[in-house]
């Protein structure tokens, strides 16, 4: 795809050398290392740094990462939005991160049990396309019953129409903005069912705002809002 650069598969300790967004928990960003003591993590990072030195992937004078890993580090340092994306299907569980900087994004497909990350760098347009693919996940046009969920609904109402055992997939997105103030996290859940697909997010009183995803355009709008677009609205 135009606008996408494959960095490759790297272990936890190499990703940690690229930095970590403050809103990404260690158990998410580097799951295989999260349970290790700090000295063990330090030794693994030092070994990874020596390996990268030998491969010519770090500047000899400053130690800064160069090449694709340097670009990854630059995105992490300049992050304005971080998305933690978790998708559950009957036979599959996927974890991804999307780290958004002003002119580039990093997409990470995790293998939590082994601590490896498949990294892609993408320009804003390509990042939108890739995130749409994660959110659409075989979009099903909503039936009239699902369409009637639009608006403010209780969790029980959503579960009655789209029960968890009957879902094709459930994608949970935790979105954090980064700036001068502390990061603020929001959560969005996208449910795909044979009877239709919806996006839900929590309201202050405990109810949900529910938006049926009727076509590709509604998925695009949702993706743009998650990525930080300021001039797009997703009707609730």
Coordinates of N, CA and C in Angstrom, one line a residue, residues 50-207:
X50 N 23.4 -3.1 22.1 CA 24.7 -3.6 21.5 C 24.5 -4.3 20.1
X51 N 23.4 -5.0 20.0 CA 23.1 -5.7 18.7 C 22.8 -4.6 17.7
X52 N 22.1 -3.6 18.0 CA 21.8 -2.5 17.0 C 23.0 -1.7 16.7
X53 N 23.9 -1.6 17.7 CA 25.2 -0.9 17.4 C 26.0 -1.7 16.3
X54 N 26.0 -3.0 16.5 CA 26.8 -3.9 15.6 C 26.1 -3.9 14.2
X55 N 24.8 -3.7 14.2 CA 24.1 -3.7 12.9 C 24.1 -2.3 12.2
X56 N 24.7 -1.3 12.9 CA 24.7 0.1 12.3 C 23.4 0.8 12.4
X57 N 22.5 0.4 13.4 CA 21.2 1.0 13.5 C 21.1 2.1 14.5
X58 N 22.3 2.4 15.1 CA 22.4 3.5 16.1 C 23.5 4.4 15.7
X59 N 23.3 5.7 16.0 CA 24.4 6.7 15.7 C 25.5 6.5 16.7
X60 N 26.7 6.3 16.2 CA 27.9 6.0 17.0 C 28.2 7.1 18.1
X61 N 27.9 8.3 17.8 CA 28.2 9.4 18.7 C 27.1 9.6 19.7
X62 N 25.9 9.6 19.3 CA 24.8 9.9 20.2 C 24.0 8.7 20.8
X63 N 24.2 7.6 20.1 CA 23.4 6.4 20.5 C 21.9 6.4 20.0
X64 N 21.6 7.5 19.3 CA 20.2 7.6 18.8 C 19.9 6.6 17.7
X65 N 18.8 6.0 17.7 CA 18.4 5.1 16.6 C 18.3 5.8 15.3
X66 N 18.7 5.0 14.2 CA 18.7 5.5 12.9 C 17.8 4.6 12.0
X67 N 17.6 5.0 10.8 CA 16.8 4.2 9.8 C 15.3 4.1 10.3
X68 N 14.7 3.0 9.9 CA 13.3 2.8 10.3 C 13.0 2.8 11.8
X69 N 14.0 2.3 12.6 CA 13.7 2.3 14.1 C 13.8 3.8 14.6
X70 N 14.7 4.6 13.9 CA 14.7 6.0 14.3 C 13.4 6.7 14.0
X71 N 12.8 6.3 12.9 CA 11.5 6.8 12.5 C 10.4 6.4 13.5
X72 N 10.5 5.2 14.0 CA 9.6 4.7 15.0 C 9.7 5.5 16.3
X73 N 11.0 5.7 16.7 CA 11.2 6.5 17.9 C 10.7 7.9 17.8
X74 N 10.9 8.5 16.6 CA 10.4 9.9 16.4 C 8.9 10.0 16.5
X75 N 8.1 8.9 16.0 CA 6.7 8.9 16.1 C 6.3 8.8 17.6
X76 N 6.9 7.9 18.3 CA 6.6 7.7 19.7 C 6.8 9.0 20.5
X77 N 8.0 9.7 20.2 CA 8.3 10.9 20.9 C 7.3 12.0 20.6
X78 N 6.8 12.1 19.4 CA 5.9 13.2 19.0 C 4.4 12.8 19.1
X79 N 4.1 11.7 19.7 CA 2.7 11.2 19.8 C 1.7 12.2 20.3
X80 N 0.6 12.3 19.5 CA -0.5 13.2 20.0 C -1.7 12.3 20.4
X81 N -1.8 11.2 19.8 CA -2.9 10.2 20.1 C -2.3 8.8 20.2
X82 N -2.8 8.0 21.1 CA -2.4 6.6 21.2 C -3.7 5.8 21.3
X83 N -3.8 4.8 20.4 CA -5.0 3.9 20.4 C -4.5 2.5 20.8
X84 N -5.1 1.9 21.8 CA -4.9 0.5 22.2 C -6.1 -0.2 21.7
X85 N -5.9 -1.1 20.7 CA -7.0 -1.8 20.0 C -6.9 -3.3 20.3
X86 N -8.0 -3.8 20.8 CA -8.1 -5.3 21.2 C -9.3 -5.9 20.5
X87 N -9.1 -6.9 19.7 CA -10.2 -7.5 19.0 C -10.3 -9.0 19.4
X88 N -11.6 -9.3 19.8 CA -11.9 -10.7 20.2 C -12.8 -11.3 19.2
X89 N -12.5 -12.5 18.7 CA -13.3 -13.4 17.9 C -13.4 -14.7 18.6
X90 N -14.3 -15.6 18.1 CA -14.5 -16.9 18.7 C -13.1 -17.6 18.8
X91 N -12.3 -17.5 17.8 CA -11.1 -18.3 17.8 C -9.8 -17.5 17.7
X92 N -9.9 -16.2 18.1 CA -8.7 -15.3 17.8 C -8.8 -14.1 18.8
X93 N -7.6 -13.7 19.2 CA -7.5 -12.5 20.1 C -6.3 -11.7 19.6
X94 N -6.6 -10.5 19.1 CA -5.6 -9.7 18.5 C -5.4 -8.4 19.3
X95 N -4.1 -8.0 19.5 CA -3.8 -6.7 20.2 C -3.0 -5.8 19.2
X96 N -3.4 -4.6 19.0 CA -2.7 -3.7 18.2 C -2.6 -2.3 18.9
X97 N -1.6 -1.6 18.6 CA -1.4 -0.2 19.0 C -1.3 0.7 17.8
X98 N -1.9 1.9 17.9 CA -1.7 2.9 16.8 C -1.2 4.1 17.5
X99 N 0.0 4.5 17.2 CA 0.6 5.7 17.8 C 0.6 6.8 16.7
X100 N -0.1 7.9 17.0 CA -0.3 8.9 16.0 C 0.5 10.2 16.3
X101 N 1.4 10.6 15.4 CA 2.1 11.8 15.4 C 1.6 12.7 14.3
X102 N 2.0 14.0 14.3 CA 1.3 14.9 13.4 C 1.5 14.5 11.9
X103 N 2.6 13.9 11.5 CA 2.7 13.6 10.1 C 2.9 12.1 9.8
X104 N 2.8 11.3 10.8 CA 3.1 9.9 10.6 C 2.5 9.1 11.8
X105 N 2.2 7.8 11.5 CA 1.7 6.9 12.6 C 2.4 5.6 12.6
X106 N 2.5 5.0 13.8 CA 3.1 3.7 13.9 C 1.9 2.7 14.3
X107 N 1.9 1.6 13.5 CA 0.9 0.5 13.8 C 1.7 -0.7 14.3
X108 N 1.2 -1.3 15.4 CA 1.9 -2.4 16.0 C 1.0 -3.5 16.2
X109 N 1.2 -4.7 15.6 CA 0.5 -5.9 15.8 C 1.3 -6.7 16.8
X110 N 0.7 -7.0 17.9 CA 1.5 -7.7 19.0 C 1.3 -9.2 19.0
X111 N 2.3 -9.9 19.4 CA 2.2 -11.3 19.8 C 2.5 -11.3 21.3
X112 N 1.5 -11.2 22.2 CA 1.7 -11.0 23.6 C 2.5 -12.1 24.3
X113 N 2.3 -13.3 23.9 CA 3.0 -14.4 24.6 C 4.5 -14.5 24.3
X114 N 4.9 -14.0 23.1 CA 6.3 -14.1 22.8 C 7.0 -12.8 22.9
X115 N 6.2 -11.7 23.0 CA 6.8 -10.4 23.1 C 7.4 -9.8 21.8
X116 N 6.8 -10.2 20.6 CA 7.2 -9.7 19.4 C 6.2 -8.7 18.8
X117 N 6.6 -7.7 18.1 CA 5.8 -6.7 17.5 C 6.1 -6.5 16.0
X118 N 5.0 -6.6 15.2 CA 5.1 -6.4 13.8 C 4.8 -4.9 13.5
X119 N 5.8 -4.1 13.1 CA 5.6 -2.7 13.1 C 5.5 -2.2 11.6
X120 N 4.5 -1.2 11.5 CA 4.4 -0.5 10.2 C 4.4 1.0 10.5
X121 N 5.0 1.8 9.6 CA 4.9 3.2 9.6 C 4.0 3.6 8.5
X122 N 3.1 4.6 8.7 CA 2.1 5.0 7.7 C 1.9 6.5 7.7
X123 N 1.7 7.1 6.6 CA 1.3 8.5 6.5 C -0.1 8.6 6.9
X124 N -0.6 9.8 7.2 CA -2.0 9.9 7.7 C -3.1 9.3 6.9
X125 N -3.0 9.4 5.6 CA -4.0 8.7 4.7 C -4.0 7.2 4.9
X126 N -2.8 6.7 4.8 CA -2.7 5.2 4.9 C -3.1 4.7 6.3
X127 N -2.7 5.5 7.3 CA -3.1 5.1 8.7 C -4.6 5.0 8.8
X128 N -5.3 6.0 8.2 CA -6.8 6.0 8.2 C -7.3 4.7 7.5
X129 N -6.8 4.4 6.4 CA -7.2 3.2 5.7 C -7.0 1.9 6.5
X130 N -5.8 1.8 7.1 CA -5.5 0.6 7.9 C -6.4 0.6 9.2
X131 N -6.7 1.7 9.8 CA -7.6 1.7 11.0 C -9.0 1.3 10.6
X132 N -9.4 1.8 9.4 CA -10.8 1.4 8.9 C -10.9 -0.1 8.7
X133 N -9.8 -0.7 8.3 CA -9.8 -2.1 8.1 C -10.0 -2.9 9.4
X134 N -9.4 -2.3 10.5 CA -9.5 -2.9 11.8 C -10.9 -2.8 12.3
X135 N -11.5 -1.6 12.1 CA -12.8 -1.3 12.7 C -13.9 -2.0 11.9
X136 N -13.8 -2.1 10.5 CA -14.9 -2.6 9.7 C -15.0 -4.1 9.9
X137 N -13.9 -4.9 9.8 CA -13.9 -6.3 10.2 C -15.1 -7.1 9.6
X138 N -15.4 -6.9 8.3 CA -16.5 -7.6 7.7 C -17.8 -6.9 8.1
X139 N -17.9 -5.6 7.9 CA -19.1 -4.8 8.2 C -20.4 -5.4 7.7
X140 N -21.3 -5.6 8.6 CA -22.7 -6.1 8.3 C -23.7 -5.0 8.4
X141 N -24.4 -4.7 7.3 CA -25.4 -3.6 7.4 C -26.5 -3.9 8.5
X142 N -26.8 -2.9 9.3 CA -27.7 -3.2 10.4 C -29.1 -3.5 10.0
X143 N -29.7 -4.4 10.7 CA -31.1 -4.7 10.5 C -31.9 -3.6 11.2
X144 N -33.2 -3.5 11.0 CA -34.0 -2.5 11.6 C -33.9 -2.5 13.1
X145 N -33.8 -3.7 13.7 CA -33.7 -3.9 15.1 C -32.4 -3.3 15.7
X146 N -31.3 -3.4 14.9 CA -30.1 -2.8 15.3 C -30.1 -1.3 15.1
X147 N -30.7 -0.9 14.0 CA -30.8 0.5 13.7 C -31.5 1.2 14.9
X148 N -32.5 0.6 15.5 CA -33.2 1.2 16.6 C -32.4 1.4 17.9
X149 N -31.2 0.8 17.9 CA -30.3 1.1 19.0 C -29.7 2.4 19.0
X150 N -29.8 3.1 17.9 CA -29.1 4.4 17.7 C -29.5 5.4 18.8
X151 N -28.5 6.1 19.4 CA -28.8 7.1 20.4 C -28.3 6.6 21.8
X152 N -29.0 7.1 22.8 CA -28.6 6.8 24.2 C -29.3 5.4 24.6
X153 N -28.5 4.5 25.0 CA -29.1 3.2 25.4 C -28.3 2.6 26.6
X154 N -29.0 1.8 27.3 CA -28.4 1.1 28.5 C -27.6 0.0 28.0
X155 N -26.7 -0.5 28.8 CA -25.8 -1.6 28.4 C -26.7 -2.8 28.2
X156 N -27.8 -3.0 29.1 CA -28.7 -4.1 29.0 C -29.4 -4.2 27.6
X157 N -29.8 -3.0 27.1 CA -30.5 -2.9 25.8 C -29.5 -3.4 24.7
X158 N -28.3 -3.0 24.8 CA -27.4 -3.4 23.7 C -27.1 -4.9 23.8
X159 N -26.9 -5.4 25.0 CA -26.7 -6.9 25.2 C -27.9 -7.7 24.7
X160 N -29.1 -7.1 24.9 CA -30.3 -7.9 24.5 C -30.4 -8.0 23.0
X161 N -29.9 -7.0 22.2 CA -30.0 -7.1 20.8 C -28.7 -7.7 20.2
X162 N -27.6 -7.5 20.9 CA -26.3 -8.0 20.4 C -25.6 -8.8 21.5
X163 N -26.1 -9.9 21.8 CA -25.5 -10.7 22.9 C -24.1 -11.1 22.6
X164 N -23.2 -11.2 23.6 CA -21.8 -11.4 23.4 C -21.6 -12.8 22.7
X165 N -22.2 -13.9 23.1 CA -21.9 -15.2 22.5 C -22.3 -15.2 21.0
X166 N -23.1 -14.3 20.5 CA -23.6 -14.4 19.1 C -22.8 -13.4 18.3
X167 N -21.8 -12.7 18.8 CA -21.1 -11.7 18.1 C -20.0 -12.3 17.2
X168 N -19.8 -11.7 16.0 CA -18.7 -12.2 15.2 C -17.4 -11.7 15.7
X169 N -17.4 -10.5 16.2 CA -16.2 -9.9 16.8 C -16.5 -8.7 17.7
X170 N -15.7 -8.4 18.6 CA -15.8 -7.2 19.5 C -14.4 -6.6 19.5
X171 N -14.4 -5.3 19.1 CA -13.1 -4.5 19.1 C -13.3 -3.4 20.2
X172 N -12.3 -3.4 21.1 CA -12.3 -2.3 22.1 C -11.1 -1.4 21.9
X173 N -11.4 -0.1 21.8 CA -10.4 0.9 21.5 C -10.3 1.8 22.7
X174 N -9.1 1.9 23.3 CA -8.8 2.9 24.4 C -8.0 4.0 23.7
X175 N -8.5 5.2 23.7 CA -7.9 6.3 23.0 C -7.4 7.3 24.1
X176 N -6.1 7.7 24.0 CA -5.5 8.7 24.8 C -4.9 9.8 24.0
X177 N -5.2 11.0 24.4 CA -4.7 12.2 23.8 C -3.4 12.6 24.6
X178 N -2.4 13.2 23.9 CA -1.2 13.6 24.5 C -1.0 15.1 24.2
X179 N -0.6 15.8 25.2 CA -0.4 17.2 25.0 C 0.2 17.8 26.3
X180 N 0.1 19.1 26.5 CA 0.7 19.7 27.7 C 0.0 19.2 29.0
X181 N -1.3 18.9 28.9 CA -2.0 18.4 30.1 C -1.8 16.9 30.2
X182 N -2.3 16.3 31.3 CA -2.2 14.9 31.5 C -3.1 14.2 30.4
X183 N -2.7 13.0 30.0 CA -3.4 12.3 29.0 C -4.8 11.9 29.5
X184 N -5.8 12.1 28.6 CA -7.2 11.7 28.9 C -7.6 10.6 28.1
X185 N -8.1 9.5 28.7 CA -8.5 8.3 28.0 C -10.0 8.2 27.8
X186 N -10.3 7.7 26.6 CA -11.7 7.4 26.3 C -11.8 6.0 25.7
X187 N -12.9 5.4 25.8 CA -13.1 4.0 25.4 C -14.2 3.9 24.4
X188 N -14.0 3.2 23.3 CA -15.0 2.9 22.3 C -15.0 1.4 22.0
X189 N -16.2 0.9 21.9 CA -16.4 -0.6 21.6 C -17.1 -0.7 20.3
X190 N -16.6 -1.5 19.3 CA -17.2 -1.7 18.1 C -17.6 -3.2 18.0
X191 N -18.9 -3.4 17.8 CA -19.5 -4.8 17.9 C -19.9 -5.2 16.5
X192 N -19.5 -6.3 16.0 CA -19.9 -6.9 14.7 C -20.8 -8.1 15.0
X193 N -22.0 -8.1 14.4 CA -22.9 -9.2 14.6 C -23.6 -9.5 13.3
X194 N -24.1 -10.7 13.0 CA -24.7 -10.9 11.8 C -25.9 -10.0 11.5
X195 N -26.5 -9.4 12.6 CA -27.6 -8.5 12.4 C -27.2 -7.1 12.3
X196 N -25.9 -6.8 12.3 CA -25.4 -5.4 12.1 C -24.2 -5.1 13.0
X197 N -23.7 -3.9 12.7 CA -22.5 -3.5 13.4 C -22.8 -2.1 14.1
X198 N -22.2 -1.9 15.3 CA -22.4 -0.7 16.0 C -21.1 -0.2 16.7
X199 N -21.0 1.1 16.9 CA -20.0 1.6 17.8 C -20.6 2.2 19.1
X200 N -20.0 1.9 20.2 CA -20.6 2.3 21.5 C -19.5 3.0 22.3
X201 N -19.9 4.1 23.0 CA -19.0 4.7 24.0 C -19.8 5.1 25.2
X202 N -19.1 5.1 26.4 CA -19.7 5.3 27.6 C -20.1 6.8 27.8
X203 N -21.2 7.1 28.4 CA -21.7 8.4 28.8 C -21.5 8.6 30.3
X204 N -21.4 9.8 30.7 CA -21.1 10.1 32.1 C -22.1 9.4 33.1
X205 N -23.3 9.2 32.7 CA -24.3 8.6 33.6 C -24.3 7.1 33.6
X206 N -23.4 6.5 32.8 CA -23.3 5.0 32.7 C -24.0 4.4 31.5
X207 N -24.9 5.2 30.8 CA -25.5 4.7 29.6 C -24.4 4.7 28.5

